[in-house]
Short mmCIF file of C-alpha atoms in Angstrom, two decimals:
data_model
loop_
_atom_site.label_atom_id
_atom_site.label_comp_id
_atom_site.label_asym_id
_atom_site.label_seq_id
_atom_site.Cartn_x
_atom_site.Cartn_y
_atom_site.Cartn_z
CA MET N 26 -104.13 -73.36 15.07
CA THR N 27 -100.44 -72.83 15.69
CA GLN N 28 -99.22 -74.62 18.80
CA HIS N 29 -98.43 -72.06 21.45
CA LEU N 30 -95.11 -71.97 23.27
CA ALA N 31 -96.78 -72.33 26.66
CA ASP N 32 -98.55 -75.50 25.54
CA ARG N 33 -95.21 -77.32 25.65
CA ALA N 34 -93.81 -75.64 28.77
CA GLN N 35 -92.86 -78.04 31.53
CA PRO N 36 -93.54 -77.30 35.21
CA SER N 37 -90.44 -76.14 37.02
CA SER N 38 -89.45 -76.09 40.66
CA ASP N 39 -87.08 -73.21 39.96
CA PRO N 40 -88.53 -70.17 41.78
CA ALA N 41 -87.13 -67.95 39.04
CA GLN N 42 -89.74 -69.41 36.70
CA ALA N 43 -92.53 -67.96 38.85
CA THR N 44 -91.87 -64.51 37.36
CA PRO N 45 -94.05 -63.87 34.28
CA TRP N 46 -91.80 -64.08 31.25
CA TRP N 47 -92.50 -60.54 30.06
CA ARG N 48 -91.48 -58.77 33.27
CA ASP N 49 -87.76 -59.11 32.57
CA ALA N 50 -87.71 -60.26 28.95
CA VAL N 51 -85.24 -59.10 26.34
CA ILE N 52 -87.26 -58.49 23.18
CA TYR N 53 -85.66 -58.09 19.75
CA GLN N 54 -87.30 -55.92 17.11
CA VAL N 55 -87.25 -57.28 13.57
CA TYR N 56 -87.97 -54.80 10.78
CA PRO N 57 -89.06 -57.34 8.16
CA ARG N 58 -88.01 -55.32 5.10
CA SER N 59 -84.43 -55.18 6.32
CA PHE N 60 -83.72 -58.34 8.32
CA ALA N 61 -83.28 -61.09 5.71
CA ASP N 62 -84.53 -61.73 2.17
CA GLY N 63 -85.66 -65.29 1.50
CA ASP N 64 -86.74 -65.03 -2.13
CA GLY N 65 -84.06 -62.81 -3.63
CA ASP N 66 -86.22 -59.85 -4.63
CA GLY N 67 -84.20 -57.37 -2.56
CA MET N 68 -86.86 -57.00 0.13
CA GLY N 69 -86.80 -58.80 3.46
CA ASP N 70 -89.63 -61.26 4.11
CA LEU N 71 -91.04 -63.85 6.52
CA ALA N 72 -89.10 -66.69 4.89
CA GLY N 73 -85.90 -64.72 5.42
CA ILE N 74 -86.73 -64.13 9.08
CA ARG N 75 -87.59 -67.78 9.56
CA GLY N 76 -84.21 -68.79 8.12
CA ARG N 77 -82.37 -66.53 10.58
CA LEU N 78 -84.25 -67.33 13.80
CA ARG N 79 -81.28 -69.38 15.05
CA HIS N 80 -79.25 -66.16 15.18
CA LEU N 81 -81.78 -64.70 17.62
CA ALA N 82 -81.89 -67.82 19.75
CA ASP N 83 -78.08 -67.88 19.90
CA LEU N 84 -78.07 -64.19 20.75
CA GLY N 85 -80.07 -64.99 23.87
CA VAL N 86 -83.24 -62.94 23.48
CA ASP N 87 -86.59 -64.09 24.83
CA ALA N 88 -88.97 -62.80 22.19
CA VAL N 89 -89.13 -61.36 18.69
CA TRP N 90 -91.26 -58.34 17.82
CA LEU N 91 -92.12 -58.13 14.12
CA SER N 92 -92.91 -54.76 12.57
CA PRO N 93 -95.92 -54.85 10.21
CA PHE N 94 -96.15 -57.49 7.49
CA TYR N 95 -99.84 -57.04 6.66
CA ALA N 96 -101.31 -56.42 3.20
CA SER N 97 -100.41 -52.81 2.47
CA PRO N 98 -99.62 -50.41 -0.38
CA GLN N 99 -96.41 -49.70 1.60
CA ALA N 100 -96.88 -45.93 1.67
CA ASP N 101 -95.32 -46.01 5.15
CA ALA N 102 -93.44 -49.30 5.11
CA GLY N 103 -96.47 -51.34 6.14
CA TYR N 104 -97.83 -48.99 8.79
CA ASP N 105 -100.63 -48.30 6.32
CA VAL N 106 -102.66 -51.50 6.56
CA ALA N 107 -105.18 -52.47 3.89
CA ASP N 108 -106.07 -55.88 5.40
CA TYR N 109 -105.26 -56.79 8.99
CA ARG N 110 -105.81 -60.53 8.40
CA ALA N 111 -103.61 -60.96 5.33
CA ILE N 112 -99.87 -60.93 4.66
CA ASP N 113 -98.54 -58.60 2.01
CA PRO N 114 -97.23 -60.69 -0.92
CA VAL N 115 -93.86 -58.94 -0.64
CA PHE N 116 -93.45 -60.68 2.74
CA GLY N 117 -95.13 -64.02 1.96
CA ASP N 118 -98.49 -65.43 3.02
CA LEU N 119 -100.31 -66.78 6.06
CA HIS N 120 -98.58 -70.15 5.68
CA ASP N 121 -95.23 -68.37 6.05
CA ALA N 122 -96.49 -66.59 9.16
CA ASP N 123 -97.70 -69.87 10.66
CA ALA N 124 -94.38 -71.58 9.94
CA LEU N 125 -92.41 -68.69 11.40
CA ILE N 126 -94.42 -68.75 14.63
CA ARG N 127 -93.99 -72.51 14.93
CA ASP N 128 -90.24 -72.37 14.32
CA ALA N 129 -89.79 -69.53 16.79
CA HIS N 130 -91.65 -71.46 19.47
CA ASP N 131 -89.56 -74.55 18.77
CA LEU N 132 -86.48 -72.40 19.50
CA GLY N 133 -87.99 -71.06 22.72
CA LEU N 134 -88.69 -67.62 21.21
CA ARG N 135 -92.00 -65.86 21.69
CA VAL N 136 -93.50 -63.78 18.87
CA ILE N 137 -95.01 -60.32 19.21
CA VAL N 138 -96.64 -58.70 16.18
CA ASP N 139 -97.30 -55.07 15.42
CA LEU N 140 -100.90 -53.85 15.49
CA VAL N 141 -101.76 -50.53 13.84
CA PRO N 142 -105.14 -49.37 15.21
CA ASN N 143 -104.87 -45.58 14.98
CA HIS N 144 -105.19 -45.52 11.20
CA SER N 145 -105.65 -47.80 8.22
CA SER N 146 -104.46 -47.50 4.65
CA ASP N 147 -106.48 -45.28 2.33
CA GLN N 148 -106.79 -48.46 0.25
CA HIS N 149 -108.62 -50.29 3.06
CA GLU N 150 -112.03 -51.51 1.88
CA TRP N 151 -113.81 -49.37 4.48
CA PHE N 152 -112.17 -46.16 3.35
CA GLN N 153 -112.59 -46.84 -0.35
CA ARG N 154 -116.29 -47.58 0.09
CA ALA N 155 -116.70 -44.45 2.20
CA LEU N 156 -115.21 -42.39 -0.63
CA ARG N 157 -117.45 -43.99 -3.23
CA GLN N 158 -120.62 -43.58 -1.19
CA GLY N 159 -119.96 -39.93 -0.45
CA PRO N 160 -121.08 -37.61 2.39
CA GLY N 161 -123.64 -39.09 4.73
CA SER N 162 -122.45 -42.68 4.27
CA PRO N 163 -122.39 -44.62 7.56
CA LEU N 164 -118.94 -45.88 6.57
CA ARG N 165 -117.60 -42.33 6.81
CA ASP N 166 -118.28 -42.43 10.55
CA ARG N 167 -115.57 -45.10 10.84
CA TYR N 168 -113.06 -42.35 10.00
CA HIS N 169 -112.93 -38.62 10.72
CA PHE N 170 -114.62 -36.98 7.75
CA ARG N 171 -115.58 -33.34 8.26
CA PRO N 172 -116.78 -30.43 6.10
CA GLY N 173 -114.19 -27.73 5.60
CA LYS N 174 -114.24 -24.18 6.84
CA GLY N 175 -114.48 -21.09 4.63
CA THR N 176 -117.07 -19.97 2.14
CA ASP N 177 -116.84 -23.11 0.02
CA GLY N 178 -115.30 -25.48 2.58
CA GLU N 179 -111.89 -24.79 1.10
CA LEU N 180 -110.11 -24.63 4.49
CA PRO N 181 -109.25 -27.62 6.74
CA PRO N 182 -111.72 -28.33 9.59
CA ASN N 183 -109.15 -27.35 12.23
CA ASP N 184 -105.51 -26.34 12.65
CA TRP N 185 -104.03 -29.77 13.42
CA GLU N 186 -100.66 -30.62 11.88
CA SER N 187 -99.49 -34.01 10.67
CA ILE N 188 -96.59 -35.62 12.53
CA PHE N 189 -95.03 -36.09 9.08
CA GLY N 190 -95.34 -32.38 8.32
CA GLY N 191 -98.05 -30.18 6.83
CA PRO N 192 -101.80 -30.16 7.56
CA ALA N 193 -103.39 -33.22 9.14
CA TRP N 194 -106.31 -32.97 6.69
CA THR N 195 -106.77 -33.87 3.04
CA ARG N 196 -109.78 -32.86 0.97
CA THR N 197 -111.72 -35.50 -0.93
CA THR N 198 -113.49 -35.35 -4.27
CA ASN N 199 -117.18 -36.28 -4.31
CA PRO N 200 -118.43 -39.06 -6.61
CA ASP N 201 -119.78 -36.34 -8.94
CA GLY N 202 -116.36 -34.69 -9.22
CA THR N 203 -117.03 -31.71 -6.95
CA PRO N 204 -114.76 -30.83 -3.99
CA GLY N 205 -115.85 -32.80 -0.96
CA GLU N 206 -115.25 -33.27 2.73
CA TRP N 207 -111.89 -33.46 4.43
CA TYR N 208 -110.48 -36.49 6.28
CA LEU N 209 -108.04 -36.58 9.19
CA HIS N 210 -104.61 -38.20 8.98
CA LEU N 211 -102.18 -37.54 11.82
CA PHE N 212 -99.47 -39.16 9.72
CA ALA N 213 -99.34 -39.53 5.91
CA PRO N 214 -102.40 -38.74 3.72
CA GLU N 215 -102.42 -42.46 2.84
CA GLN N 216 -103.09 -43.23 6.53
CA PRO N 217 -106.59 -41.95 7.45
CA ASP N 218 -107.28 -42.00 11.19
CA LEU N 219 -109.96 -44.40 12.38
CA ASN N 220 -112.79 -43.10 14.56
CA TRP N 221 -112.71 -45.08 17.78
CA GLU N 222 -116.03 -43.66 18.91
CA ASN N 223 -117.57 -45.93 16.25
CA GLN N 224 -118.62 -49.34 17.59
CA ALA N 225 -117.81 -51.12 14.34
CA VAL N 226 -114.17 -50.04 14.66
CA ARG N 227 -113.95 -51.42 18.19
CA ASP N 228 -115.61 -54.68 17.21
CA GLU N 229 -113.31 -55.11 14.21
CA PHE N 230 -110.13 -54.82 16.22
CA ARG N 231 -111.29 -57.20 18.91
CA SER N 232 -111.82 -59.68 16.09
CA VAL N 233 -108.36 -58.95 14.68
CA LEU N 234 -106.81 -59.60 18.09
CA ARG N 235 -108.47 -63.00 18.27
CA PHE N 236 -107.39 -63.87 14.73
CA TRP N 237 -103.70 -63.47 15.54
CA LEU N 238 -103.95 -64.93 19.04
CA ASP N 239 -105.52 -68.01 17.47
CA MET N 240 -102.54 -68.10 15.10
CA GLY N 241 -100.34 -68.45 18.18
CA VAL N 242 -98.73 -65.03 18.59
CA ASP N 243 -97.64 -64.13 22.11
CA GLY N 244 -98.70 -60.51 22.06
CA PHE N 245 -99.02 -57.20 20.28
CA ARG N 246 -96.97 -54.06 20.06
CA ILE N 247 -99.62 -51.36 19.62
CA ASP N 248 -98.61 -48.60 17.25
CA VAL N 249 -99.58 -45.03 18.27
CA ALA N 250 -101.37 -46.47 21.30
CA HIS N 251 -101.87 -42.97 22.65
CA GLY N 252 -103.62 -41.65 19.54
CA LEU N 253 -106.84 -43.62 19.15
CA VAL N 254 -109.17 -41.20 20.93
CA LYS N 255 -109.47 -37.52 19.96
CA ALA N 256 -110.84 -34.71 22.09
CA PRO N 257 -114.61 -34.20 21.59
CA GLY N 258 -115.36 -31.78 18.78
CA LEU N 259 -111.79 -31.94 17.42
CA PRO N 260 -110.90 -28.50 18.84
CA ASP N 261 -108.21 -26.26 17.38
CA MET N 262 -104.79 -26.35 19.00
CA GLY N 263 -104.62 -22.58 18.73
CA ARG N 264 -100.97 -22.42 17.81
CA ALA N 265 -98.74 -23.01 14.83
CA GLY N 266 -95.51 -24.99 14.54
CA GLN N 267 -94.51 -28.58 13.92
CA LEU N 268 -95.51 -31.12 16.56
CA GLU N 269 -93.21 -33.50 18.34
CA LEU N 270 -94.13 -37.05 19.24
CA LEU N 271 -92.55 -36.70 22.66
CA GLY N 272 -93.12 -33.36 24.30
CA THR N 273 -94.64 -31.79 27.37
CA GLN N 274 -97.55 -30.20 25.52
CA VAL N 275 -101.10 -31.52 25.99
CA LEU N 276 -102.56 -32.32 22.57
CA PRO N 277 -106.23 -32.82 21.63
CA PHE N 278 -105.42 -35.93 19.61
CA PHE N 279 -102.87 -37.72 21.81
CA ASP N 280 -103.05 -39.36 25.24
CA GLN N 281 -106.76 -38.74 25.77
CA ASP N 282 -108.21 -40.58 28.76
CA GLY N 283 -110.68 -42.46 26.57
CA VAL N 284 -107.97 -44.79 25.26
CA HIS N 285 -107.88 -46.65 28.55
CA GLU N 286 -111.38 -48.10 28.14
CA ILE N 287 -110.22 -49.64 24.86
CA TYR N 288 -107.19 -51.30 26.44
CA ARG N 289 -109.22 -52.65 29.35
CA SER N 290 -111.41 -54.46 26.83
CA TRP N 291 -108.31 -55.79 25.03
CA ARG N 292 -106.78 -57.03 28.27
CA LYS N 293 -109.82 -59.23 28.85
CA ILE N 294 -109.21 -60.87 25.49
CA LEU N 295 -105.49 -61.37 26.14
CA ASP N 296 -106.26 -62.98 29.51
CA GLU N 297 -108.57 -65.51 27.86
CA TYR N 298 -105.62 -67.14 26.11
CA PRO N 299 -103.00 -69.40 27.74
CA GLY N 300 -99.33 -68.61 27.94
CA GLU N 301 -99.31 -65.02 29.23
CA ARG N 302 -100.07 -63.15 26.00
CA ILE N 303 -99.20 -59.47 26.30
CA GLY N 304 -99.93 -55.98 25.00
CA VAL N 305 -97.18 -53.38 24.64
CA ALA N 306 -98.03 -49.71 24.20
CA GLU N 307 -96.13 -47.38 21.93
CA ALA N 308 -97.36 -44.40 23.90
CA TRP N 309 -95.64 -41.05 23.53
CA THR N 310 -96.81 -39.14 26.61
CA PRO N 311 -95.80 -35.87 28.32
CA ASN N 312 -94.28 -37.68 31.32
CA ALA N 313 -93.59 -41.08 32.81
CA GLY N 314 -96.63 -40.82 35.09
CA ARG N 315 -98.94 -40.60 32.09
CA THR N 316 -97.19 -43.59 30.51
CA ALA N 317 -97.87 -45.63 33.65
CA LEU N 318 -101.61 -45.28 33.12
CA TYR N 319 -101.37 -47.59 30.09
CA VAL N 320 -99.98 -50.46 32.18
CA ARG N 321 -102.34 -50.52 35.12
CA GLU N 322 -103.26 -54.01 36.27
CA ASP N 323 -106.32 -54.27 34.02
CA GLU N 324 -104.79 -52.67 30.92
CA LEU N 325 -101.61 -53.44 28.95
CA HIS N 326 -98.50 -55.20 30.23
CA GLN N 327 -95.70 -52.91 29.04
CA ALA N 328 -95.18 -49.46 27.56
CA PHE N 329 -92.11 -48.20 25.76
CA ASN N 330 -89.94 -45.89 27.82
CA PHE N 331 -89.27 -43.15 25.29
CA HIS N 332 -88.14 -40.79 28.05
CA TYR N 333 -85.14 -43.07 28.56
CA LEU N 334 -84.44 -43.34 24.83
CA THR N 335 -84.30 -39.55 24.47
CA THR N 336 -81.99 -38.98 27.47
CA PRO N 337 -78.47 -37.72 26.63
CA TRP N 338 -75.28 -39.50 27.67
CA ASP N 339 -74.98 -37.70 30.98
CA ALA N 340 -74.75 -39.34 34.40
CA ALA N 341 -77.11 -36.96 36.21
CA ALA N 342 -79.71 -37.06 33.44
CA LEU N 343 -79.57 -40.85 33.23
CA ARG N 344 -79.97 -41.26 36.97
CA GLU N 345 -82.94 -38.90 36.97
CA VAL N 346 -84.77 -40.72 34.18
CA ILE N 347 -84.04 -44.14 35.68
CA ASP N 348 -85.45 -43.04 39.04
CA SER N 349 -88.51 -41.37 37.53
CA SER N 350 -89.20 -44.38 35.31
CA LEU N 351 -89.03 -46.85 38.18
CA ASP N 352 -90.99 -44.58 40.51
CA SER N 353 -93.81 -44.12 37.99
CA MET N 354 -94.26 -47.84 37.34
CA ARG N 355 -94.05 -49.01 40.94
CA PRO N 356 -97.56 -47.85 41.99
CA VAL N 357 -99.19 -49.74 39.09
CA GLY N 358 -97.06 -52.86 39.54
CA ALA N 359 -95.76 -52.86 35.97
CA PRO N 360 -92.17 -53.44 34.85
CA THR N 361 -90.21 -50.58 33.40
CA THR N 362 -88.95 -51.01 29.85
CA TRP N 363 -85.68 -49.75 28.44
CA VAL N 364 -84.82 -49.08 24.82
CA LEU N 365 -82.01 -47.28 22.98
CA SER N 366 -82.87 -47.75 19.29
CA ASN N 367 -85.79 -48.60 17.02
CA HIS N 368 -86.96 -48.19 13.41
CA ASP N 369 -88.00 -44.55 13.95
CA VAL N 370 -84.90 -43.03 15.55
CA VAL N 371 -81.23 -42.57 14.75
CA ARG N 372 -79.28 -45.65 15.89
CA HIS N 373 -77.80 -45.03 19.32
CA ARG N 374 -74.22 -45.67 18.17
CA THR N 375 -74.58 -42.45 16.16
CA ARG N 376 -77.19 -40.56 18.21
CA LEU N 377 -75.31 -40.62 21.52
CA GLY N 378 -72.02 -39.48 20.00
CA GLY N 379 -68.84 -41.21 21.08
CA GLY N 380 -69.12 -44.01 18.53
CA LEU N 381 -69.19 -47.73 19.20
CA ARG N 382 -67.44 -47.49 22.58
CA ARG N 383 -70.20 -45.30 24.02
CA ALA N 384 -72.93 -47.38 22.39
CA ARG N 385 -71.65 -50.55 24.06
CA ALA N 386 -71.41 -48.81 27.41
CA ALA N 387 -75.00 -47.58 27.07
CA THR N 388 -76.17 -51.10 26.25
CA LEU N 389 -74.51 -52.64 29.30
CA LEU N 390 -76.11 -50.02 31.53
CA MET N 391 -79.54 -50.66 30.00
CA LEU N 392 -79.26 -54.43 30.46
CA ALA N 393 -78.42 -53.97 34.14
CA LEU N 394 -81.68 -52.18 34.90
CA PRO N 395 -84.76 -53.91 36.33
CA GLY N 396 -87.52 -54.67 33.87
CA SER N 397 -87.68 -55.56 30.19
CA ALA N 398 -85.17 -54.45 27.54
CA TYR N 399 -85.76 -53.95 23.82
CA LEU N 400 -83.06 -54.39 21.18
CA TYR N 401 -83.33 -53.17 17.59
CA GLN N 402 -82.02 -55.38 14.83
CA GLY N 403 -78.40 -54.69 13.99
CA GLU N 404 -77.43 -53.00 17.22
CA GLU N 405 -75.86 -56.31 18.26
CA LEU N 406 -73.53 -55.78 15.28
CA GLY N 407 -72.69 -52.23 16.31
CA LEU N 408 -74.27 -50.79 13.17
CA PRO N 409 -74.11 -47.01 12.84
CA GLU N 410 -76.78 -44.82 11.27
CA VAL N 411 -76.35 -44.59 7.50
CA THR N 412 -76.31 -40.83 7.01
CA ASP N 413 -75.35 -40.53 3.34
CA LEU N 414 -78.22 -42.24 1.52
CA PRO N 415 -78.94 -40.39 -1.75
CA ASP N 416 -82.30 -38.68 -1.97
CA GLU N 417 -83.45 -40.84 -4.85
CA VAL N 418 -83.41 -44.07 -2.79
CA ARG N 419 -85.20 -42.76 0.28
CA GLN N 420 -88.68 -44.08 1.05
CA ASP N 421 -89.65 -42.45 4.35
CA PRO N 422 -92.97 -40.67 3.60
CA ALA N 423 -91.98 -37.77 5.84
CA PHE N 424 -88.99 -37.14 3.58
CA PHE N 425 -91.33 -36.32 0.71
CA ARG N 426 -93.10 -33.72 2.85
CA ARG N 427 -89.82 -31.99 3.65
CA ASP N 428 -91.18 -28.67 2.41
CA HIS N 429 -92.93 -28.74 5.78
CA PRO N 430 -91.07 -29.17 9.07
CA ALA N 431 -91.30 -32.96 9.08
CA GLY N 432 -91.46 -35.38 11.97
CA GLY N 433 -89.72 -38.75 12.20
CA GLN N 434 -86.11 -37.51 12.29
CA GLY N 435 -86.85 -34.87 9.67
CA GLY N 436 -87.95 -37.53 7.22
CA LEU N 437 -84.62 -39.36 7.42
CA ARG N 438 -85.68 -42.60 9.12
CA ASP N 439 -84.33 -44.71 6.27
CA GLY N 440 -80.85 -44.42 7.79
CA CYS N 441 -81.67 -46.90 10.57
CA ARG N 442 -83.51 -49.24 8.19
CA VAL N 443 -80.67 -50.26 5.87
CA PRO N 444 -80.68 -54.09 5.48
CA LEU N 445 -78.46 -56.13 7.78
CA PRO N 446 -75.13 -57.66 6.72
CA TRP N 447 -74.92 -61.40 7.36
CA SER N 448 -71.72 -62.24 5.48
CA ALA N 449 -68.52 -60.43 4.55
CA ASN N 450 -69.23 -60.31 0.82
CA GLY N 451 -71.84 -60.95 -1.85
CA PRO N 452 -74.34 -58.64 -3.58
CA SER N 453 -75.93 -57.63 -0.28
CA TYR N 454 -73.57 -59.06 2.34
CA GLY N 455 -75.78 -62.11 2.78
CA PHE N 456 -79.05 -60.20 3.12
CA GLY N 457 -80.34 -61.92 -0.03
CA SER N 458 -79.35 -63.00 -3.51
CA GLY N 459 -80.98 -60.05 -5.25
CA GLY N 460 -79.40 -57.01 -3.65
CA SER N 461 -81.12 -54.84 -1.04
CA TRP N 462 -83.93 -52.29 -1.22
CA LEU N 463 -81.70 -49.65 0.37
CA PRO N 464 -77.98 -49.47 -0.51
CA GLN N 465 -75.58 -50.76 2.14
CA PRO N 466 -72.31 -49.01 2.95
CA ALA N 467 -69.16 -50.36 1.34
CA ASP N 468 -67.72 -51.42 4.72
CA TRP N 469 -70.84 -53.30 5.84
CA GLY N 470 -69.15 -56.67 5.38
CA ARG N 471 -66.73 -56.19 8.28
CA LEU N 472 -69.72 -55.65 10.58
CA SER N 473 -71.51 -58.81 9.42
CA VAL N 474 -72.64 -61.67 11.61
CA ALA N 475 -70.15 -64.01 9.96
CA GLU N 476 -67.19 -61.71 10.54
CA GLN N 477 -68.06 -61.05 14.20
CA THR N 478 -68.99 -64.57 15.27
CA GLY N 479 -66.23 -66.12 17.35
CA ASP N 480 -64.27 -62.88 17.76
CA PRO N 481 -64.22 -62.24 21.53
CA SER N 482 -63.69 -58.51 20.98
CA SER N 483 -66.66 -58.12 18.61
CA THR N 484 -69.88 -56.35 19.47
CA LEU N 485 -71.89 -59.45 18.58
CA GLU N 486 -70.01 -61.63 21.08
CA PHE N 487 -70.28 -58.81 23.63
CA TYR N 488 -74.09 -58.86 23.28
CA ARG N 489 -74.18 -62.65 23.53
CA ALA N 490 -72.10 -62.54 26.71
CA ALA N 491 -74.20 -59.77 28.25
CA LEU N 492 -77.49 -61.54 27.56
CA ALA N 493 -76.17 -64.85 28.88
CA LEU N 494 -75.04 -63.17 32.10
CA ARG N 495 -78.32 -61.30 32.43
CA ARG N 496 -80.16 -64.60 32.29
CA ALA N 497 -77.77 -66.40 34.65
CA GLU N 498 -77.36 -63.70 37.30
CA ARG N 499 -80.41 -63.45 39.56
CA ALA N 500 -79.41 -59.89 40.48
CA LEU N 501 -79.91 -58.64 36.92
CA GLY N 502 -83.11 -58.02 34.98
CA ALA N 503 -85.76 -58.93 37.51
CA GLY N 504 -86.80 -56.72 40.41
CA GLU N 505 -88.20 -53.24 40.76
CA GLY N 506 -85.42 -50.97 42.00
CA VAL N 507 -81.76 -50.05 42.10
CA GLU N 508 -79.47 -49.07 44.95
CA TRP N 509 -77.37 -46.06 44.04
CA LEU N 510 -73.77 -45.90 45.28
CA ARG N 511 -71.70 -42.79 45.86
CA ALA N 512 -69.59 -42.19 42.79
CA PRO N 513 -67.33 -39.50 41.30
CA ASP N 514 -68.88 -36.85 39.08
CA GLY N 515 -69.84 -38.24 35.72
CA VAL N 516 -69.97 -41.83 37.00
CA LEU N 517 -73.13 -43.81 37.69
CA ALA N 518 -72.85 -46.70 40.11
CA LEU N 519 -75.73 -48.92 41.12
CA ARG N 520 -76.10 -52.21 42.94
CA ARG N 521 -78.64 -54.86 41.98
CA ARG N 522 -79.54 -57.61 44.46
CA GLY N 523 -81.00 -61.00 43.63
CA ALA N 524 -83.50 -63.05 45.60
CA ASP N 525 -80.73 -65.62 46.17
CA GLY N 526 -78.56 -63.07 48.00
CA SER N 527 -76.28 -62.35 45.07
CA ALA N 528 -75.35 -58.80 44.10
CA VAL N 529 -73.99 -57.13 41.00
CA ILE N 530 -72.56 -53.62 40.78
CA CYS N 531 -72.88 -51.73 37.52
CA ALA N 532 -70.51 -48.78 37.14
CA VAL N 533 -70.68 -46.41 34.16
CA ASN N 534 -68.18 -43.70 33.25
CA THR N 535 -69.97 -41.14 31.05
CA THR N 536 -67.03 -38.73 31.01
CA GLY N 537 -64.28 -38.33 28.46
CA GLU N 538 -61.53 -39.27 30.93
CA ALA N 539 -60.57 -42.33 32.94
CA VAL N 540 -61.88 -42.24 36.54
CA GLU N 541 -60.63 -43.91 39.70
CA VAL N 542 -63.37 -46.27 40.95
CA SER N 543 -61.57 -48.72 43.23
CA SER N 544 -63.81 -47.72 46.15
CA LEU N 545 -66.90 -48.77 44.18
CA LEU N 546 -65.73 -52.23 43.12
CA PRO N 547 -64.79 -54.34 46.15
CA ALA N 548 -61.56 -56.28 45.81
CA GLU N 549 -63.23 -59.51 46.97
CA GLY N 550 -65.57 -59.38 43.99
CA ARG N 551 -64.80 -60.21 40.37
CA LEU N 552 -65.33 -58.69 36.98
CA LEU N 553 -68.28 -60.20 35.08
CA LEU N 554 -68.19 -58.11 31.91
CA ALA N 555 -66.85 -54.81 30.58
CA SER N 556 -68.17 -52.89 27.59
CA GLY N 557 -64.63 -52.08 26.45
CA PRO N 558 -60.95 -52.76 27.17
CA LEU N 559 -59.78 -52.21 30.74
CA PRO N 560 -56.25 -51.28 31.89
CA ASP N 561 -54.03 -54.04 33.11
CA PRO N 562 -53.32 -55.35 35.68
CA SER N 563 -55.93 -53.70 37.95
CA PRO N 564 -59.27 -53.43 36.14
CA SER N 565 -61.05 -52.52 39.36
CA ALA N 566 -58.97 -49.40 39.94
CA VAL N 567 -59.62 -47.31 36.83
CA LEU N 568 -62.69 -47.11 34.64
CA PRO N 569 -61.87 -45.76 31.16
CA ALA N 570 -64.01 -43.13 29.43
CA ASP N 571 -67.35 -44.28 28.01
CA THR N 572 -67.09 -47.68 29.67
CA THR N 573 -69.48 -49.77 31.77
CA VAL N 574 -68.57 -52.75 33.95
CA TRP N 575 -70.57 -55.41 35.74
CA TRP N 576 -68.86 -56.51 38.94
CA ARG N 577 -69.90 -59.43 41.16
CA ALA N 578 -70.09 -57.90 44.62
#
């Protein structure tokens, strides 16, 4: 069994160490296909990640979250799992996974792996046997098979739509060649939804949890955590139109109360293991209050704050979502999480408008907030969204259902998944010796790790400085609230206080013009970090447009 990080932890008299690691952790998402290629086949893999772990340790993050690497036909980049206990050969094998976990722990990095419990691959042994055995097979109860409507069952069982566009149902063919039942897939047809009312499904995933915990992982990011339980009887929605993952509508297949019983049983398993292993919910809910239900004391530890991610660059809107996020988590005693980018959304440098300057300002605001922050690979390099990929190279399954109103950024999620540049030149800018599975822009080299390292004005060094300060300053990261300061229109100003009596002011100018802020930043303090250049000689007097500063108060 892989040695766990906590097994080597030494007792500390530092009171800061009394806080569970996950409450204020900075967690870095690795998308394995696109991080680093160790074997030169053009696809990222576990060996490539292992060889680049030092970059993450030097960056200053606390943990690494790995998107799926399980055995999979790759219909949805690994989110269609055929075997939850095996590594897909494109990424390596279980020995590679074991070595990666060991190396990460040696560097002081914890490892969180993706778990995909809402659906399996259509190539999973269970689903294939269910197809072969036909209607009435007990294995079909592990999924949602239903007879169709209409005279000959030619219509889907209900009116549900796939998040990827089009109907959420696909009709099967019986073993004798006749048209058969339909099966539910809230995402791609290659991703049939599992039936969590079936005891065998619940037992299987408890076993899967133990398998990876025994391997030494520090926790799980739970994909579509809100989707496992469907409303009894699978009722019609009663309306047409494409669904959104994050909306105010109540849906019969998302955020059903029955999911919480599942996570209470998982929490008991996590608590059996040493080292504070955690569960993180990817839960798209109608409001922050519903999200908080996933992180009650006996359920999961964290939930992604998608309400923050989808907030525009506007001072009033940001203050409102920060307050509502903190207020919703406080009654359940869970930390708030903050995230700006991930593998499913347009990178925030592009999405927020305003380019790199605004992206850096948004990052410095996020890292000043209490709770845990998530970074997506490449944002520390200031990577923009790649918006001009030719159709023939795209692999997002929603793109191929574009005749329907598709989910997932209209089927254009490949733009945030382009492989990272590590060096200024070479066939894939250091990603690997055999090119890259998605083409990289011609100017990718200037954004590479090698080019930015040591340049004090680079985005990479900016991230390293911000994370080092966040760890050193007791007033940042930890805690449960912020103190808002009076500020000019378009400016956010908040004070964070540490248990040691220290204080840091974070001021953010979201406007397009420089703003006088001398009254916010006391002259007896000092500048800790700015997201962009400040005017000389009085940086405390004027805050330029799209700029954030941290000021020791």
